[in-house]
Amino acid sequence: MKLLRYGNPGEERPGLLDAGGTVRDLSGHVADIDGAALSPEVLDRLRALDPETLPAVAEPGRLGPCVNRVGKFVCIGLNYSDHAEETGATVPSEPVAFMKATSAICGPNDPVIKPRGSTKLDWEVELAFVVGSPVSYADEETARAAIAGYFVCHDVSERAFQMERQGQWMKGKGCDSFGPIGPWLVTADEVGDPGQLAMWLEVNGKRYQDGSTQTMVYKPAFLLSYMSQFMSFQPGDIITTGTPAGVGLGQNPPVFLDVGDVVELGIEKLGTQRQTVVPAT
């Protein structure tokens, strides 16, 4: 299934994208696409529905973040071998983890806001997943079963804030609009192997990232199992898993985003995003 949320910010309704590309309203069956809707039992109930019986949404308009009420937004860094190489880093012996603020989450086509004082605004196309069952000290098989679905995440980053302003990476990772997710949440059964997905990103029509999850070092089930040794995970928590080569920082010379730039990105089976960079007000 492809689950989504549509409508103005704060007024989104739950929906489903049918096989013909029509948005179908799910508000008669779930209150929202959030942790409560992502348990195996609820997902099985939604799968049993005939999409043709659901109200068609002729003009869904804006797509919101594909998951609402996210409790934790965990990120994994340097998790693609080609990206580690382009940044001059070695692949870590254990996953590198950091957090984005949940206030960074926005819709897949909402503007990216360039923060005040930003000089090195960068892009990263990433595969993300959402937890559907409680997880704590899980082995890899248990973790795999707890993944409800996958989606595209744009891990927008401000490199000067991240690397030159002291302290943890979160300064350059958690700004408002730095976490577009969607357009859809694709359930794990429909995605199949998450380690075999093509992924790409373009800025103003020029392709900078053209990679695959095949170069991911630590795969999603392992990451959830590993991270569950340090914190419990609840339904609706998300983890984004790193980016392949081609970020702005890795260009020679480096290239960064500015107001008016248009970023388009996507992952095989998971859809595409499109954002325009706007100034902070």
XYZ file of C-alpha atoms in Angstrom:
281
model
C 0.000 0.000 0.000
C 0.914 3.601 -0.559
C -0.346 5.674 2.364
C -0.294 9.467 2.368
C -1.619 12.611 3.982
C -3.141 15.436 1.969
C -4.373 18.940 2.746
C -3.143 22.215 4.164
C -0.611 22.187 7.026
C -2.328 21.119 10.228
C -5.440 20.010 8.342
C -4.148 16.901 6.555
C -6.402 13.901 6.016
C -5.285 10.278 5.670
C -5.306 8.773 2.218
C -4.302 5.864 0.049
C -2.945 5.946 -3.491
C -4.709 3.283 -5.569
C -3.188 1.301 -8.449
C -4.458 3.843 -10.962
C -2.848 6.802 -9.193
C -6.056 8.142 -7.619
C -5.979 9.356 -4.036
C -8.627 7.645 -1.900
C -9.771 9.079 1.406
C -9.124 6.866 4.450
C -10.616 9.095 7.135
C -13.529 6.696 7.571
C -11.108 3.978 8.649
C -8.194 5.705 10.434
C -7.918 9.105 12.089
C -4.472 9.790 10.604
C -1.346 8.122 9.250
C 0.550 7.932 12.520
C 1.788 5.366 14.990
C -1.728 4.212 15.836
C -2.418 3.420 12.173
C 0.846 1.576 11.525
C 0.463 -1.513 13.698
C 0.421 -4.823 11.802
C -3.229 -5.303 12.751
C -4.384 -1.953 11.379
C -2.288 -2.283 8.232
C -3.832 -5.723 7.595
C -7.275 -4.182 7.992
C -6.442 -1.442 5.504
C -5.044 -3.969 3.028
C -8.349 -5.822 3.122
C -10.224 -2.746 1.891
C -11.243 -2.493 -1.750
C -9.847 0.894 -2.841
C -12.744 1.267 -5.268
C -15.090 1.522 -2.281
C -13.172 4.459 -0.790
C -14.081 8.058 -1.686
C -11.948 9.368 -4.560
C -10.238 12.712 -3.958
C -10.443 14.635 -7.228
C -8.076 17.421 -6.175
C -5.938 16.355 -3.201
C -3.790 19.499 -3.469
C -0.805 19.643 -1.165
C 0.710 16.428 0.159
C 1.705 16.619 3.804
C 4.387 14.627 5.623
C 3.520 10.969 5.106
C 3.720 10.273 8.871
C 2.228 12.470 11.585
C 3.073 12.783 15.275
C 6.594 11.417 14.904
C 8.096 10.791 18.325
C 11.757 10.372 17.325
C 13.560 11.372 14.137
C 16.809 9.385 14.196
C 19.407 9.807 11.442
C 22.351 7.666 10.420
C 25.464 9.359 9.035
C 28.222 8.148 6.711
C 26.247 4.996 5.929
C 27.034 4.782 2.206
C 30.515 3.699 1.217
C 30.686 6.085 -1.764
C 29.510 9.066 0.294
C 32.077 8.355 3.027
C 34.772 8.262 0.345
C 33.747 11.595 -1.222
C 33.842 13.352 2.150
C 37.246 11.890 3.037
C 35.818 9.858 5.921
C 36.248 6.178 6.647
C 33.234 3.912 6.961
C 32.499 3.771 10.706
C 32.900 0.479 12.548
C 29.479 1.110 14.103
C 26.611 3.276 12.817
C 26.956 7.014 13.452
C 23.647 8.331 14.809
C 22.238 11.793 15.425
C 18.786 13.332 15.778
C 16.793 15.791 13.729
C 14.187 17.920 15.463
C 10.675 16.708 14.673
C 9.842 20.352 13.914
C 12.019 19.940 10.791
C 9.433 17.599 9.269
C 7.426 18.965 6.342
C 5.660 17.810 3.205
C 7.555 16.418 0.208
C 6.963 19.485 -1.964
C 6.963 22.195 0.699
C 9.646 24.911 0.389
C 13.073 24.428 1.926
C 13.766 27.442 4.135
C 17.313 28.791 3.978
C 18.079 29.775 7.596
C 19.362 33.184 8.561
C 23.150 33.165 8.347
C 23.256 30.061 6.165
C 26.225 29.850 3.784
C 26.512 26.107 3.056
C 23.021 24.701 2.494
C 23.307 21.144 1.188
C 21.166 18.255 -0.040
C 20.953 14.509 0.726
C 18.455 12.043 -0.747
C 17.802 9.294 1.793
C 15.780 6.140 2.340
C 13.796 6.395 5.574
C 11.530 3.976 7.391
C 8.878 4.122 10.095
C 8.401 1.790 13.039
C 5.024 0.065 13.387
C 5.537 -2.008 16.558
C 7.315 -1.279 19.862
C 10.992 -2.238 19.713
C 13.536 -2.604 22.495
C 16.722 -4.693 22.538
C 15.505 -6.368 19.340
C 17.383 -8.870 17.245
C 17.563 -8.177 13.529
C 14.633 -10.404 12.572
C 12.366 -8.816 15.180
C 13.438 -5.378 13.995
C 12.699 -6.256 10.372
C 9.161 -7.313 11.299
C 8.658 -4.022 13.166
C 9.302 -1.836 10.100
C 5.913 -0.686 8.823
C 7.107 0.991 5.638
C 9.601 3.101 3.734
C 9.630 6.565 2.181
C 11.838 9.269 0.685
C 13.496 11.706 3.079
C 15.456 14.796 2.074
C 18.033 15.228 4.814
C 18.616 18.937 4.201
C 21.830 20.044 5.910
C 23.585 23.329 6.681
C 27.257 22.347 6.637
C 28.628 25.488 8.299
C 26.176 25.056 11.181
C 26.926 21.319 11.274
C 30.720 21.388 11.166
C 31.937 24.879 12.046
C 29.683 26.023 14.882
C 30.927 23.586 17.570
C 29.116 20.723 19.251
C 26.919 18.103 17.663
C 25.672 17.848 14.078
C 22.118 18.697 15.115
C 22.693 22.451 14.653
C 22.970 21.898 10.920
C 20.351 19.171 10.652
C 17.275 20.237 12.604
C 16.273 23.604 11.148
C 12.669 24.134 10.104
C 11.898 22.432 6.749
C 15.065 20.279 6.877
C 13.064 17.016 6.906
C 10.687 16.658 3.939
C 9.197 13.141 4.008
C 6.969 11.437 1.442
C 5.172 11.644 -0.928
C 3.945 8.271 0.266
C 4.633 5.748 2.966
C 5.017 2.467 1.069
C 4.410 -0.569 3.252
C 7.299 -2.970 3.697
C 5.572 -5.839 1.874
C 5.289 -3.717 -1.283
C 8.890 -2.466 -1.184
C 10.529 -5.874 -0.912
C 14.316 -5.636 -0.520
C 15.170 -2.067 0.592
C 18.804 -2.685 -0.329
C 18.122 -2.731 -4.080
C 16.569 0.691 -4.787
C 17.851 3.316 -7.225
C 17.936 6.870 -5.848
C 18.711 10.268 -7.365
C 18.718 14.012 -6.745
C 18.866 17.008 -9.104
C 19.394 20.723 -8.482
C 18.006 23.066 -11.155
C 17.826 20.119 -13.543
C 21.420 18.949 -13.022
C 21.797 15.478 -11.557
C 24.227 15.383 -8.644
C 23.230 12.150 -6.887
C 22.646 9.013 -8.948
C 23.103 6.088 -6.621
C 21.534 3.047 -5.052
C 20.805 1.625 -1.647
C 23.164 -1.174 -2.698
C 26.055 0.938 -1.359
C 24.368 1.270 2.050
C 26.724 -0.173 4.669
C 24.244 -0.881 7.486
C 20.796 -1.976 6.267
C 17.452 -0.889 7.815
C 16.723 -3.989 9.916
C 20.242 -3.939 11.348
C 19.993 -0.213 12.073
C 16.738 -0.578 14.003
C 18.120 -3.553 15.932
C 21.338 -1.665 16.691
C 19.630 1.562 17.766
C 17.163 -0.358 19.955
C 20.103 -1.260 22.198
C 20.322 2.417 23.184
C 16.676 3.550 23.204
C 13.261 2.029 22.768
C 11.247 2.766 19.624
C 7.518 3.298 19.458
C 5.124 3.172 16.499
C 5.535 6.325 14.439
C 9.251 6.805 15.161
C 11.346 7.179 12.023
C 14.945 6.472 11.036
C 16.592 7.896 7.930
C 19.494 5.832 6.723
C 22.123 7.994 5.002
C 22.903 9.217 1.495
C 24.980 8.096 -1.482
C 27.715 10.141 -3.147
C 26.984 13.449 -4.837
C 26.214 15.907 -2.054
C 27.144 19.551 -2.529
C 29.982 19.360 -0.024
C 31.562 16.593 -2.097
C 31.735 18.593 -5.345
C 35.009 20.122 -6.519
C 34.621 22.951 -5.732
C 31.707 22.520 -3.299
C 28.251 23.610 -4.485
C 25.554 24.816 -2.101
C 21.898 25.784 -2.394
C 20.630 29.334 -2.559
C 17.248 31.035 -2.635
C 15.366 30.178 -5.825
C 17.096 26.848 -6.429
C 14.833 23.888 -7.185
C 15.663 20.440 -5.806
C 14.048 17.283 -7.192
C 14.745 13.834 -5.760
C 13.332 10.347 -5.692
C 13.782 6.690 -4.847
C 12.627 3.707 -6.885
C 9.147 2.510 -5.776
C 8.828 5.388 -3.285
C 8.021 8.404 -5.455
C 9.550 11.849 -5.869
C 9.847 15.192 -4.093
C 10.291 18.747 -5.392
C 11.283 21.753 -3.296
C 12.134 25.380 -3.952
C 14.566 27.150 -1.616
C 13.088 30.263 0.010
C 14.564 32.731 2.523
C 13.806 32.629 6.225
C 11.508 35.420 7.311
